[in-house]
Short mmCIF file of C-alpha atoms and ligand atoms in Angstrom, two decimals:
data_model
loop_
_atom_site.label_atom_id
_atom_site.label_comp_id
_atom_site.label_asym_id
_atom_site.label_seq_id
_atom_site.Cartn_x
_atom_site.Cartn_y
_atom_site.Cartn_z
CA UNK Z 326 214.37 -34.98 155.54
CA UNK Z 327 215.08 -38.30 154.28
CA UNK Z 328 212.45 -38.70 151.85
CA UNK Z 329 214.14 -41.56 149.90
CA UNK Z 330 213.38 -44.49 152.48
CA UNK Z 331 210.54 -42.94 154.08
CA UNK Z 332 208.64 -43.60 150.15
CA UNK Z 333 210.09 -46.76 149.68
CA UNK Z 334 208.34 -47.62 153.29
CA UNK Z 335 204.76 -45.91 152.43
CA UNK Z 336 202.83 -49.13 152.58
CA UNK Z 337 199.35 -48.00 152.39
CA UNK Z 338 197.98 -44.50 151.72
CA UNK Z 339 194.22 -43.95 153.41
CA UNK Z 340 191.73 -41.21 152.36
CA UNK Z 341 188.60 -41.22 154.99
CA UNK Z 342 185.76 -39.07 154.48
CA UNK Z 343 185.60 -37.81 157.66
CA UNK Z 344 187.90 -36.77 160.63
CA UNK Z 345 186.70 -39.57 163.69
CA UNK Z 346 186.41 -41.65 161.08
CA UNK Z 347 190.42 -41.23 159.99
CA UNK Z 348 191.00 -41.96 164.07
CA UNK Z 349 189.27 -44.98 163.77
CA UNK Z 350 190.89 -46.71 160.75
CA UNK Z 351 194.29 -45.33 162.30
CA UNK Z 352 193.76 -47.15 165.68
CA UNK Z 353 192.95 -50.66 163.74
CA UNK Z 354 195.91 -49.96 161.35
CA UNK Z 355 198.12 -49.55 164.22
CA UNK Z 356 196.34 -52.42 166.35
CA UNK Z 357 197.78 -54.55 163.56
CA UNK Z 358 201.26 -53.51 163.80
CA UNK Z 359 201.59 -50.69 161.31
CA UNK Z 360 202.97 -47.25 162.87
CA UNK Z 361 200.46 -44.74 161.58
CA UNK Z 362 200.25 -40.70 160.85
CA UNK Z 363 197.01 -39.08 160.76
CA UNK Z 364 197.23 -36.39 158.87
CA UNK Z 365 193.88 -33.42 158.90
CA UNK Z 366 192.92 -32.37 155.02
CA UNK Z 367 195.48 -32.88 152.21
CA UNK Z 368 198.85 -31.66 153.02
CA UNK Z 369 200.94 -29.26 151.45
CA UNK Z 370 204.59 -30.54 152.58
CA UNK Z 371 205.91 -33.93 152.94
CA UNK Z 372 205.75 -36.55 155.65
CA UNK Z 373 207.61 -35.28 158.81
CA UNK Z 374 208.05 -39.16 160.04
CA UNK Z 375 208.77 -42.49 158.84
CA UNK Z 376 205.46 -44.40 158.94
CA UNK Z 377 203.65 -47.33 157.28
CA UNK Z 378 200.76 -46.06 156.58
CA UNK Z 379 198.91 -42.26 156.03
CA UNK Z 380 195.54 -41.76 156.95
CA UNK Z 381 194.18 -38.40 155.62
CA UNK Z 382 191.24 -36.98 157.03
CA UNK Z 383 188.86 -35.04 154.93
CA UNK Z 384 185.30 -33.87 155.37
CA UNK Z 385 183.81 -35.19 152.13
CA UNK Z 386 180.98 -37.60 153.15
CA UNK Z 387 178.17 -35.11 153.16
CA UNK Z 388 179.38 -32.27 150.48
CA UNK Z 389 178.67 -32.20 147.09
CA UNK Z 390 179.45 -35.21 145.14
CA UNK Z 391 181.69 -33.17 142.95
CA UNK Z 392 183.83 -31.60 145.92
CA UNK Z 393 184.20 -34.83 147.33
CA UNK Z 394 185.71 -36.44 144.38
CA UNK Z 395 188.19 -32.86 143.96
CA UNK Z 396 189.13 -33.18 147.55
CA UNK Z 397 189.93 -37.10 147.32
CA UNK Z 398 191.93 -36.85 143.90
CA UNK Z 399 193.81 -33.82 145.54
CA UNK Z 400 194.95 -36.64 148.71
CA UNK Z 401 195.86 -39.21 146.37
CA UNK Z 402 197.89 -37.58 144.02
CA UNK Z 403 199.69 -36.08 147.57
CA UNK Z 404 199.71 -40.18 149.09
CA UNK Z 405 200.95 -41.19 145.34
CA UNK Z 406 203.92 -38.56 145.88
CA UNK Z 407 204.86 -40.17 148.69
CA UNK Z 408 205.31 -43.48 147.01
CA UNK Z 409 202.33 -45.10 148.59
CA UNK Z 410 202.09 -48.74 147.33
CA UNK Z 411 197.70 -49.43 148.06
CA UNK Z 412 195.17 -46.84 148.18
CA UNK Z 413 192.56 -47.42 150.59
CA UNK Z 414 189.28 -45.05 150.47
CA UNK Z 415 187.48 -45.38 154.05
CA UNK Z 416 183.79 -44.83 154.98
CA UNK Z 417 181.49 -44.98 157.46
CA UNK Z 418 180.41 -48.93 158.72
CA UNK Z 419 176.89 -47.86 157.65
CA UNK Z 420 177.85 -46.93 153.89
CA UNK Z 421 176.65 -43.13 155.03
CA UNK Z 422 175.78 -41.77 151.52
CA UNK Z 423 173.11 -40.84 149.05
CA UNK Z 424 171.75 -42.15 146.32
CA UNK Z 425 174.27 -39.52 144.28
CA UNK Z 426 176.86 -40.59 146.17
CA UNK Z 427 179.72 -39.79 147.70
CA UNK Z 428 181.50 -43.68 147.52
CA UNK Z 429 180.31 -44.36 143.77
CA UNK Z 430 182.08 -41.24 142.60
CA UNK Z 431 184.73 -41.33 144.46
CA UNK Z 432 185.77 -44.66 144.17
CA UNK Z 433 185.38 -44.20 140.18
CA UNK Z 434 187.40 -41.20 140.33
CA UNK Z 435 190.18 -43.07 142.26
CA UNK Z 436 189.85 -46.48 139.71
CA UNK Z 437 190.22 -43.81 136.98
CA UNK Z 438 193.31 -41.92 138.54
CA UNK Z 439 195.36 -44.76 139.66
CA UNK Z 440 194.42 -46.82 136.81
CA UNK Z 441 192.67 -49.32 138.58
CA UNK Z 442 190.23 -51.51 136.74
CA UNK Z 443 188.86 -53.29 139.61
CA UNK Z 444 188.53 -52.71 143.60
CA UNK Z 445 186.05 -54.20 146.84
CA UNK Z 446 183.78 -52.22 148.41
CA UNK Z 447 183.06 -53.53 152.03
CA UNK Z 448 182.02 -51.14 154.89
CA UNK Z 449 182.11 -54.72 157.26
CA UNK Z 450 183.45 -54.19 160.66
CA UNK Z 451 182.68 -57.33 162.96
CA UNK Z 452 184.44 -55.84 166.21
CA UNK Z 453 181.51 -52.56 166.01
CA UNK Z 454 178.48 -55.08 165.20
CA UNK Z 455 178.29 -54.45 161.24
CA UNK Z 456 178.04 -57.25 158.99
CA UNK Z 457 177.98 -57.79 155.50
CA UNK Z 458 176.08 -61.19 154.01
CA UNK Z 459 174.82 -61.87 150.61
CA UNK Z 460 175.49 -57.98 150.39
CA UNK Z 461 173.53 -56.68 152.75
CA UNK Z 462 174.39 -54.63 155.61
CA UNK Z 463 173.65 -55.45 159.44
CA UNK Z 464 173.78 -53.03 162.14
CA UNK Z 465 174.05 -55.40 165.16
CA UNK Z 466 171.11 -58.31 164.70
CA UNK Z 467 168.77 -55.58 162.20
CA UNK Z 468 169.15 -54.87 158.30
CA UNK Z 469 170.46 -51.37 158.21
CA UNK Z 470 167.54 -50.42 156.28
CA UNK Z 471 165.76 -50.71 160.44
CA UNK Z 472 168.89 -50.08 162.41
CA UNK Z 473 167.76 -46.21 162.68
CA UNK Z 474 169.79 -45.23 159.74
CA UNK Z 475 166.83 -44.94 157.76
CA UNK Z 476 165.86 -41.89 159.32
CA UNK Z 477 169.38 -40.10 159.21
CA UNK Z 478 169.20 -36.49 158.74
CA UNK Z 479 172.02 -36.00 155.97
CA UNK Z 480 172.33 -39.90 154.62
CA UNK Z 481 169.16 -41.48 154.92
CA UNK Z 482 170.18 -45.54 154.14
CA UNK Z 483 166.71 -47.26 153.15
CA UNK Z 484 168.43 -49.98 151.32
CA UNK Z 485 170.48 -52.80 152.90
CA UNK Z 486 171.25 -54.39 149.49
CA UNK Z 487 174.81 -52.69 149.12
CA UNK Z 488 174.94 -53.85 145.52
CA UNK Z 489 171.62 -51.90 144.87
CA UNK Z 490 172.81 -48.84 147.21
CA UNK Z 491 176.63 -48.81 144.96
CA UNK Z 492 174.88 -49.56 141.59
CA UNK Z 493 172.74 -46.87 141.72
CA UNK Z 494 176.00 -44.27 142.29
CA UNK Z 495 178.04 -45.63 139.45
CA UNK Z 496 178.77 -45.95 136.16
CA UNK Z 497 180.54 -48.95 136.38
CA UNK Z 498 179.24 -52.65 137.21
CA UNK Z 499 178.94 -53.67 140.60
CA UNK Z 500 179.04 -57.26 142.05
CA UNK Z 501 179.18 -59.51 145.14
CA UNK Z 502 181.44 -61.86 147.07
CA UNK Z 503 179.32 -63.55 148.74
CA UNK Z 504 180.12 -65.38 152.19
CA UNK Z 505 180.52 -69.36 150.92
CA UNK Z 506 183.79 -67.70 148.50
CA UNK Z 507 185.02 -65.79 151.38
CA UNK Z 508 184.43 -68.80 154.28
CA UNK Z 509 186.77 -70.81 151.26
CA UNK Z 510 189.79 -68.83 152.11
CA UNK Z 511 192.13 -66.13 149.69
CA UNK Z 512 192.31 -68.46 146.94
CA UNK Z 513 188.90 -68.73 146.20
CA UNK Z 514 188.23 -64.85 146.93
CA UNK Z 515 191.00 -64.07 143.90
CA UNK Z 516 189.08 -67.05 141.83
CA UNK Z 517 185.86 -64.66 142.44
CA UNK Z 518 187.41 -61.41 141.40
CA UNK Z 519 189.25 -63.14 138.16
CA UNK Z 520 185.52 -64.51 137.47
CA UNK Z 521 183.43 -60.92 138.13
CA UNK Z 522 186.15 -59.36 136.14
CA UNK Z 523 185.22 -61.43 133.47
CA UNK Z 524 181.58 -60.36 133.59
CA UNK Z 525 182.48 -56.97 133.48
CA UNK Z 526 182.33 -56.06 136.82
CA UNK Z 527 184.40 -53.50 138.65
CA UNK Z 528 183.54 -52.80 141.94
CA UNK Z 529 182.48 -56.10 144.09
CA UNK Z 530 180.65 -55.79 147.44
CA UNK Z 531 182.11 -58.61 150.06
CA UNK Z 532 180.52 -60.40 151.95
CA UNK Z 533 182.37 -60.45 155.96
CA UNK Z 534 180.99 -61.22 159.25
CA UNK Z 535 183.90 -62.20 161.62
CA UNK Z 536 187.38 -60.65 162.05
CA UNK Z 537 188.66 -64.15 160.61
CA UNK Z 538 186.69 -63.51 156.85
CA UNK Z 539 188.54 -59.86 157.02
CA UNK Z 540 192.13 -61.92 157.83
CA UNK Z 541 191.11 -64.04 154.47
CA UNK Z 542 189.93 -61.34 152.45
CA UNK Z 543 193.13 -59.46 153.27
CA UNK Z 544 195.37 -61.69 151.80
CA UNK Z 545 193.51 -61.82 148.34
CA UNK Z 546 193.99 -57.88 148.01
CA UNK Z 547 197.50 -57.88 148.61
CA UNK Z 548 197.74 -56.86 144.73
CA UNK Z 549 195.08 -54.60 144.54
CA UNK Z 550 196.02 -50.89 143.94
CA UNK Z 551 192.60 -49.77 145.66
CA UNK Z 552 190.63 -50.52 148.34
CA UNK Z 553 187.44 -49.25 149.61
CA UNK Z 554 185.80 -50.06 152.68
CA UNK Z 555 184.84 -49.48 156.01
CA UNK Z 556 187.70 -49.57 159.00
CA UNK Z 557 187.47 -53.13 159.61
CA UNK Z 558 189.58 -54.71 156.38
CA UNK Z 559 192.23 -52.54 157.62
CA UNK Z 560 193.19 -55.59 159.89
CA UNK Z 561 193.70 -57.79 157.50
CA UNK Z 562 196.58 -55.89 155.44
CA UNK Z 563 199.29 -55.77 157.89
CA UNK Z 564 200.16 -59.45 157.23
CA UNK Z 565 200.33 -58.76 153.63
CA UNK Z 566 204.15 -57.33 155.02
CA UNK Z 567 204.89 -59.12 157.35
CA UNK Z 568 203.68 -56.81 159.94
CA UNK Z 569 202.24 -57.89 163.54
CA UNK Z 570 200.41 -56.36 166.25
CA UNK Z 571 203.25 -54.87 168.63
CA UNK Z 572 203.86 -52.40 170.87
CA UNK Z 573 206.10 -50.92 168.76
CA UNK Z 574 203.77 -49.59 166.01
CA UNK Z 575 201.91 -47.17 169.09
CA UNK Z 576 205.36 -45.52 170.58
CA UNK Z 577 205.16 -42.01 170.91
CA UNK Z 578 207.61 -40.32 172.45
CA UNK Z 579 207.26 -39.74 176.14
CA UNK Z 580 205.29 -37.55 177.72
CA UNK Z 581 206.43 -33.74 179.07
CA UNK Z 582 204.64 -30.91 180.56
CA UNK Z 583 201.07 -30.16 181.78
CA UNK Z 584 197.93 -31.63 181.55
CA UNK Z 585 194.55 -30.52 180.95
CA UNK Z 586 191.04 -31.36 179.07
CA UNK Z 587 188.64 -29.39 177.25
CA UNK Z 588 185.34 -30.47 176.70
CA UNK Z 589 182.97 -29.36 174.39
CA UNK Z 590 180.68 -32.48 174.10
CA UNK Z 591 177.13 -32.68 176.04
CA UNK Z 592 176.53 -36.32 174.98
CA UNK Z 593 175.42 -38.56 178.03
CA UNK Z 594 179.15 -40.55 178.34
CA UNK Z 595 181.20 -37.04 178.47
CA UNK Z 596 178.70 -35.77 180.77
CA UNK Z 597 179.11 -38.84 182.78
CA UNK Z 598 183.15 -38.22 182.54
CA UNK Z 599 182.80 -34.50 183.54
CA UNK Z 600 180.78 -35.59 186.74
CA UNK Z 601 183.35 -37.99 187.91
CA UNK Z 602 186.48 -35.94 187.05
CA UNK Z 603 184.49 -33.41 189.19
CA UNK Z 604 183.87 -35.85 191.91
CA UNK Z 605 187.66 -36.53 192.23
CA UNK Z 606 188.27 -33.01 193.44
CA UNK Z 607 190.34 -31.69 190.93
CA UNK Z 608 189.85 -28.23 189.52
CA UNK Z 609 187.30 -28.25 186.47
CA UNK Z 610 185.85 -25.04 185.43
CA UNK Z 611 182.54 -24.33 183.50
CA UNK Z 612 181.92 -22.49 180.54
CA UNK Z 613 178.72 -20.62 180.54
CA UNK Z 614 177.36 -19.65 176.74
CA UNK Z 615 175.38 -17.07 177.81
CA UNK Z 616 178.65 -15.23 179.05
CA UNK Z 617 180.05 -16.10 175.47
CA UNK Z 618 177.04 -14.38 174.28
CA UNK Z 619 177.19 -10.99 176.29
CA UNK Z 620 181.05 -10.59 175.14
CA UNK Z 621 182.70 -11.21 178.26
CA UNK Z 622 186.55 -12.53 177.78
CA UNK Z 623 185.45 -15.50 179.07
CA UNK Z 624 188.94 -16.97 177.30
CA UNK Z 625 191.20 -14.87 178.98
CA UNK Z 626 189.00 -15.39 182.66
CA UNK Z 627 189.71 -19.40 181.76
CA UNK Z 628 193.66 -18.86 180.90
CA UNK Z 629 193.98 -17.16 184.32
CA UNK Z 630 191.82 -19.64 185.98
CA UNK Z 631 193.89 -22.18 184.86
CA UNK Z 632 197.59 -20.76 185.10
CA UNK Z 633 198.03 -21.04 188.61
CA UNK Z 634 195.83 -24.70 189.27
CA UNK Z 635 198.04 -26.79 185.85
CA UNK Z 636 201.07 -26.59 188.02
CA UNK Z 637 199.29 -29.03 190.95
CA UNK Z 638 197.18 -31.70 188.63
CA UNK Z 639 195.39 -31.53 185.48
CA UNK Z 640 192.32 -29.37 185.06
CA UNK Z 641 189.51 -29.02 183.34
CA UNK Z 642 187.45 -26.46 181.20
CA UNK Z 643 184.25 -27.55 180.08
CA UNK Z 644 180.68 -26.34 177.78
CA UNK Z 645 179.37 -30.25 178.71
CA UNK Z 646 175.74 -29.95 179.63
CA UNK Z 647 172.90 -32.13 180.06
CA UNK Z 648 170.03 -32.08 177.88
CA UNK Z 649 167.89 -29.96 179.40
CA UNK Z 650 170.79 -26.99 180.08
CA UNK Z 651 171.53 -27.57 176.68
CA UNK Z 652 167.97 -26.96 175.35
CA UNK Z 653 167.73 -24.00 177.05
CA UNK Z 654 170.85 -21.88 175.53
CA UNK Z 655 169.86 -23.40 172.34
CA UNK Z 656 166.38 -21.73 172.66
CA UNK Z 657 167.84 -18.51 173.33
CA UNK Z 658 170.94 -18.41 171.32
CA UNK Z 659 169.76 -20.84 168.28
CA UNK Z 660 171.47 -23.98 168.05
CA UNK Z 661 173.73 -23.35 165.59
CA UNK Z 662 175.24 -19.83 166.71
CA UNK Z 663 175.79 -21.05 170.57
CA UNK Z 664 177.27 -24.27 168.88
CA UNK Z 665 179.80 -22.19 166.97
CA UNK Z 666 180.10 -19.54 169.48
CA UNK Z 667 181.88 -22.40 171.87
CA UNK Z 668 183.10 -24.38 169.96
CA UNK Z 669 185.50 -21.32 168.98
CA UNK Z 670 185.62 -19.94 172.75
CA UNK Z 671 187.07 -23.54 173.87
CA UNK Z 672 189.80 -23.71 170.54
CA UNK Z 673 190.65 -20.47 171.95
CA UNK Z 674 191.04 -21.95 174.94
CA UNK Z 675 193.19 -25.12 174.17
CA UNK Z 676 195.17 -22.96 172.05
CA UNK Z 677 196.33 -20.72 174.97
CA UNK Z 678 196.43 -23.71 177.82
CA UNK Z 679 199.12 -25.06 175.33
CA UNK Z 680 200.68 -21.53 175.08
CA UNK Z 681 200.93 -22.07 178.98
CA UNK Z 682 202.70 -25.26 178.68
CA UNK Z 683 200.02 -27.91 178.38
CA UNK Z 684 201.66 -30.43 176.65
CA UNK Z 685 198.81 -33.49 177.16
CA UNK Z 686 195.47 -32.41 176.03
CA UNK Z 687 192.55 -34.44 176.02
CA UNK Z 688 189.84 -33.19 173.93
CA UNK Z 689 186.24 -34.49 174.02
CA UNK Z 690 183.35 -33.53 170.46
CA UNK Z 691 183.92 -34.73 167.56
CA UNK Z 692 182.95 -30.51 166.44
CA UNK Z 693 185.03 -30.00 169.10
CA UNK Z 694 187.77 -31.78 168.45
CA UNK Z 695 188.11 -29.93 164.89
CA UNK Z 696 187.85 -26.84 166.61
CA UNK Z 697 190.96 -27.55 168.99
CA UNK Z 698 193.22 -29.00 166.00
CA UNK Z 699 192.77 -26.44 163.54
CA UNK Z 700 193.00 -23.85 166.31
CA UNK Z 701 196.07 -25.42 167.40
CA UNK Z 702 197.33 -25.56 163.55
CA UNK Z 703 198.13 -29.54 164.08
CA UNK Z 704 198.84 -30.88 160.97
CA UNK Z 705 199.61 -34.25 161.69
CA UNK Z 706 199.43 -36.72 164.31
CA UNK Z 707 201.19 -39.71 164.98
CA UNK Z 708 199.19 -42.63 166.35
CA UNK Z 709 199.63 -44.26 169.53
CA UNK Z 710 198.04 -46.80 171.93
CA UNK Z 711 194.47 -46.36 172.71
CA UNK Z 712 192.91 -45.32 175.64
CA UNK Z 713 189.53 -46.85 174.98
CA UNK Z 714 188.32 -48.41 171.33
CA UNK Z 715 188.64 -45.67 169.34
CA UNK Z 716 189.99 -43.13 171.49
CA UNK Z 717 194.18 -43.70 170.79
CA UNK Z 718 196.97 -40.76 172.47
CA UNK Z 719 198.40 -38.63 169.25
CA UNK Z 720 201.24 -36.98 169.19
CA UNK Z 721 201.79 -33.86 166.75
CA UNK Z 722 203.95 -30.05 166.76
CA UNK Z 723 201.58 -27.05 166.97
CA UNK Z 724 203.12 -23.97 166.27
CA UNK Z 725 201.66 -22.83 169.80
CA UNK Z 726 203.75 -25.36 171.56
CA UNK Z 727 207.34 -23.60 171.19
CA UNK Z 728 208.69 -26.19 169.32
CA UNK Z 729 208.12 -29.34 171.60
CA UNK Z 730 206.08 -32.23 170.78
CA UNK Z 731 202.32 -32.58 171.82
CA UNK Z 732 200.43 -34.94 173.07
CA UNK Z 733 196.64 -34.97 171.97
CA UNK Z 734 193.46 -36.86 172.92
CA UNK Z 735 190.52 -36.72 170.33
CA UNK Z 736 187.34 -38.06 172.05
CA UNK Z 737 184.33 -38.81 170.16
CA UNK Z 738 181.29 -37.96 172.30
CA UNK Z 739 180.11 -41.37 173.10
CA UNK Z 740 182.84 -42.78 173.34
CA UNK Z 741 185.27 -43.82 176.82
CA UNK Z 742 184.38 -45.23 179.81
CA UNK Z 743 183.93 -42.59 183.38
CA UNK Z 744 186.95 -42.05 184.21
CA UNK Z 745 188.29 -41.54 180.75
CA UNK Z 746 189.55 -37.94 181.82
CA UNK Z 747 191.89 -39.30 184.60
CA UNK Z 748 192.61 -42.59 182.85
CA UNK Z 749 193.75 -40.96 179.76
CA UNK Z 750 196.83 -38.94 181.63
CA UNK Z 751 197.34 -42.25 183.81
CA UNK Z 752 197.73 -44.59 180.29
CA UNK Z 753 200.47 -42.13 179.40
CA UNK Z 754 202.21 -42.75 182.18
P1 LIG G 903 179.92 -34.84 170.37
O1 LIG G 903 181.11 -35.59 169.87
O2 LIG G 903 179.48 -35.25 171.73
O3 LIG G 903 178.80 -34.78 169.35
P2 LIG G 903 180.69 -32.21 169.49
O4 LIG G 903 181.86 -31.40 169.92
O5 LIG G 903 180.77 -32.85 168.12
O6 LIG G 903 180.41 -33.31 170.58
O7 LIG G 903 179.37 -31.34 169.47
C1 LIG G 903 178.90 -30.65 170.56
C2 LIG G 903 178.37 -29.30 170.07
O8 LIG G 903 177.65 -28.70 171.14
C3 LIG G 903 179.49 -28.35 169.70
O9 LIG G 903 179.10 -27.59 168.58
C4 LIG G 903 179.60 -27.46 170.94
O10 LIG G 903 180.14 -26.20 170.69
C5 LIG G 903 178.16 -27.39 171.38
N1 LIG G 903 178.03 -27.09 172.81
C6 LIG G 903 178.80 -27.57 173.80
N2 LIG G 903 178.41 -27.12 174.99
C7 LIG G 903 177.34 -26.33 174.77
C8 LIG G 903 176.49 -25.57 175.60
N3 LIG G 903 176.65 -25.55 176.92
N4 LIG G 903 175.49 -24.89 175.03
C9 LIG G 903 175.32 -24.91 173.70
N5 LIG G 903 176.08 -25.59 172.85
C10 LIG G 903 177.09 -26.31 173.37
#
């Protein structure tokens, strides 16, 4: 492996605290010109492929505060081995945390490590309707203290004064950008962090609220070691090298062997993409949980099912149900278990379709998703063009594949238009 110039090239090194939320800041990264790897929880070799830039996905947004900040020191000191020249810690667009945390200790944690004495927190992402001005947060036209997230299950957000939310996680002083600096171009922006230094502070909140203030706040962190922020400054960076958007940074190699989708998510768009693939007339097959949950080899019926059909088109094997199907098995089976209980039934699955010779698999749930890759031991994932926003082809090596390359589709429930399932193999060409 040439490791020599594949460090030198390690532009920017990304830890995201959750796995869509690694796809997402891959596809912008890569929408600006930089050829991205995605790689799932902290790695124990080296980078298979020259790239400029890593994105590694953990699942640290909701765990302890503690774990969080293990798990992100543990993927920076891995990025930092790989010569990575910026470090950029990604969160959600709606600063998903409590008032313990995770983004106060973990950015801290990261300032301490790499030695940083000052970074930007902005979780801004115009393109996706969040805004930041005078430091707080808009969800569309409504303070995200209204947007909803208020009422969030695991991260309640009550606050949309992001200087308040981030004070109240760290130790050290937090301060604000605010818009008229950021409107006055990359100058002025360094001006502002050379003055908030001087007042002590460490971490500023910046104000953004078009694509353009992200262009002019990323030239003024060209010299920061650390970032932290939402996916939207990611598309300012790329010019910072002399990087842009092209075709190039997306090129995987091309696509072999057969096609199929697994679907494990029951929210309304992938229900609306399972009814059209179905009205197409190609083969789709349901899974029924209460099968699962009388211990019939409903895997193996599915493998055999689909053997004979993957030779004439694509097929598809899906759990997708509407609300009310859903409530039932969960009333029966509990939530939780009949959750689990297919989730691993359809990683089975995916695992033996590419066993068959699937090599283009388009997977739709986020839980789902998981599932699949870890079944499918894929370790890392080179980004491509998208399919839909959000929704980009990957290409990785699972060591049920036989040695070839495979080409993977992560679909976040909501996300993708109808015909997303036939588009997806059609966009490949
Ligand atoms: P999304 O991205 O739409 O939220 P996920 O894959 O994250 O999709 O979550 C869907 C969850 O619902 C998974 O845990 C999956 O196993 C479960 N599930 C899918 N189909 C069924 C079904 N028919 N009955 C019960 N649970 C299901």
């Amino acid at each position: 492996m040439k490791n020599i110039g594949m460090r030198q090239s390690l532009l920017l090194g990304c830890i995201a605290d959750d796995f869509t939320g690694a796809t997402d800041l891959a596809n912008n990264l890569v929408r600006s010109g930089m050829r991205v790897m995605q790689i799932n929880g902290v790695p124990s070799q080296d980078l298979s492929a020259p790239v400029d830039a890593v994105v590694i996905a953990l699942k640290s947004r909701t765990t302890p505060a503690l774990e969080a900040v293990d798990q992100s020191l543990a993927a920076y000191l891995w990025l930092k081995k790989q010569g990575s020249r910026q470090i950029y810690f990604k969160y959600c667009s709606t600063f998903d945390s409590t008032s313990q945390g995770n983004i106060g200790p973990v950015t801290e944690a990261l300032m301490e490590a790499i030695g940083a004495d000052f970074t930007i927190a902005t979780p801004a992402f115009p393109d996706n309707g969040r805004t930041v001005f005078k430091g707080h947060l808009f969800a569309g036209d409504t303070l995200l203290s209204e947007s909803g997230m208020q009422n969030h299950p695991l991260t309640p957000m009550t606050d949309a004064n992001l200087v308040r939310v981030l004070q109240a996680q760290c130790q050290r002083k937090v301060g604000l950008v605010d818009y008229k600096t950021v409107m006055a171009g990359a100058t002025a922006i360094e001006q502002r962090f050379a003055a908030l230094r001087e007042q002590g502070v460490s971490i500023a909140i910046v104000d953004a609220i078009s694509n353009d203030d992200l262009m002019r706040l990323g030239l003024a962190l060209k010299s920061l070691p650390l970032l932290t922020a939402g996916s939207g400054v990611a598309i300012g960076l790329a010019q910072n090298h002399g990087i842009a958007p092209s075709s190039q940074a997306s090129t995987l190699p091309p696509p072999t062997g057969l096609q199929a989708i697994v679907s494990g998510s029951c929210s309304l768009a992938t229900n609306r993409q399972v009814q059209h693939f179905m009205q197409t007339d190609l083969p789709s097959l349901a899974i029924d949980p209460q099968q699962l949950a009388q211990g019939k080899d409903v895997v193996a019926q599915a493998l055999s099912w689909a053997a004979p059909r993957m030779a004439q088109s694509p097929v598809l094997i899906y759990s997708t149900a509407n609300a009310q199907a859903l409530q039932g098995v969960q009333n029966q089976l509990g939530a939780q278990a009949a959750g689990e209980m297919v989730e691993h039934a359809l990683a089975s699955i995916a695992r033996g379709l590419v066993q068959l010779g699937v090599r283009q698999l388009v997977v739709a749930g986020g839980e789902t998703s998981g599932a699949c890759v870890q079944a499918l031991k894929v370790a890392q994932m080179q980004i491509g063009s998208q399919i839909d926003p959000g929704v980009p082809w990957c290409y990785a090596h699972s060591d049920a594949s036989d040695g070839a390359g495979l080409h993977l589709t992560l679909k976040s429930g909501n996300f993708g238009t109808d015909d997303f399932f036939t588009k997806a193999f059609k966009v490949l060409g």
